[in-house]
XYZ file of C-alpha atoms in Angstrom:
96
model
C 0.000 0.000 0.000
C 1.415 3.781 -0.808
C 0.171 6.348 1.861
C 0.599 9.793 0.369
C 0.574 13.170 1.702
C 0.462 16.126 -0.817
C 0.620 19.327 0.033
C 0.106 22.514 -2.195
C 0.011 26.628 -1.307
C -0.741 28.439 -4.064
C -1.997 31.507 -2.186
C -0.239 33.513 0.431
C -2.087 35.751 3.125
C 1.064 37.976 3.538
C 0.868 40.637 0.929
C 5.245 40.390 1.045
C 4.522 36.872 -0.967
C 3.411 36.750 -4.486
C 1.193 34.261 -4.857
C 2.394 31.050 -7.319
C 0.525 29.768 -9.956
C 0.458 26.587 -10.752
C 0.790 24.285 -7.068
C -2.647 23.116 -7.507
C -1.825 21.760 -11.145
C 1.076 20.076 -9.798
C -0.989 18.533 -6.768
C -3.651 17.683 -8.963
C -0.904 16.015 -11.641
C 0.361 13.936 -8.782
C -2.823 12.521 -7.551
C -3.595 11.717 -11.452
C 0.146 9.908 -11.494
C -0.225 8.132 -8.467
C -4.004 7.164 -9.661
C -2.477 5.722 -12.859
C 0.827 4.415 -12.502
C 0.272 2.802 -9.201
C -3.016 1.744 -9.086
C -2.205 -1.699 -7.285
C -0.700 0.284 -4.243
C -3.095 3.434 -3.892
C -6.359 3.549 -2.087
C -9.083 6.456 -2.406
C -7.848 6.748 1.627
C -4.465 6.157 1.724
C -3.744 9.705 -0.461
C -4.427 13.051 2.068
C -4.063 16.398 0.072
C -4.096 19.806 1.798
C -4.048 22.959 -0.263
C -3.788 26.487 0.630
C -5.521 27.641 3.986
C -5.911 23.994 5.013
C -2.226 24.123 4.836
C -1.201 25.563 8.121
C 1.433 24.888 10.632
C -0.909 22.641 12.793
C -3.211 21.050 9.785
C 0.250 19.762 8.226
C 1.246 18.477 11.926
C -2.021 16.471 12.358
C -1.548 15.778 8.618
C 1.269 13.920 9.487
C -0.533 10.802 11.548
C -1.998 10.012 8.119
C 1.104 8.563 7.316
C 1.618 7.107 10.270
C -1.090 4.057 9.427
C 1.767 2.780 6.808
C 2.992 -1.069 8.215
C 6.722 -1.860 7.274
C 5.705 -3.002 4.050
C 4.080 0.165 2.700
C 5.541 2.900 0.773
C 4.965 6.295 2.386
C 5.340 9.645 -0.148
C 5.288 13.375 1.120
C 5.149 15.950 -1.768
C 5.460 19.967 -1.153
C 4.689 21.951 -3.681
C 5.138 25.532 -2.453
C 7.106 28.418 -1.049
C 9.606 27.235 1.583
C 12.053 28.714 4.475
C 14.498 27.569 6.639
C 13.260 27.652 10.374
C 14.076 24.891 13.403
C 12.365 21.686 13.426
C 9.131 21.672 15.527
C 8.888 19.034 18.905
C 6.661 16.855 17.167
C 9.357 16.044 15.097
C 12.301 15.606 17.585
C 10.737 12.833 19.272
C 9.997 10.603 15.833
């Protein structure tokens, strides 16, 4: 089984960020390749997208457990697609 997590921000609150234009196309492009090419692994529930203001600090942290329900013989896939920064690692992650 493949458990994906796809994540897209298109649009930006902060008026210092232009806003991108094509993350959704490339989420939605994903979900179509996954769909396709890997049929025999990928389940309508085992693929979680967020986009835009679904994609906050805490929705991707509880996004997270989705991928948690992968066994040792699952594939597990987390796509960005998105403005990005360098900051320090949150708790949540420390401790996996």
């Amino acid at each position: 089984m493949l458990y994906a997590l796809l994540i897209g921000v298109q649009e930006y609150r902060s008026p210092d960020i232009s806003n991108l234009a094509a993350c959704r196309a490339d989420i939605q492009a994903m979900q179509d390749l996954l769909r396709e090419s890997f049929s025999d692994l990928v389940q309508p529930d085992t693929v979680r997208v967020l986009l835009d203001e679904k994609a906050t600090h805490a929705g991707v942290i509880a996004a997270f457990d989705h991928l948690r329900q992968a066994g040792p013989e699952d594939e597990v896939l987390f796509y960005f697609c998105g403005l990005g920064s360098l900051a320090c690692a949150a708790p949540e992650f420390l401790s996996v």
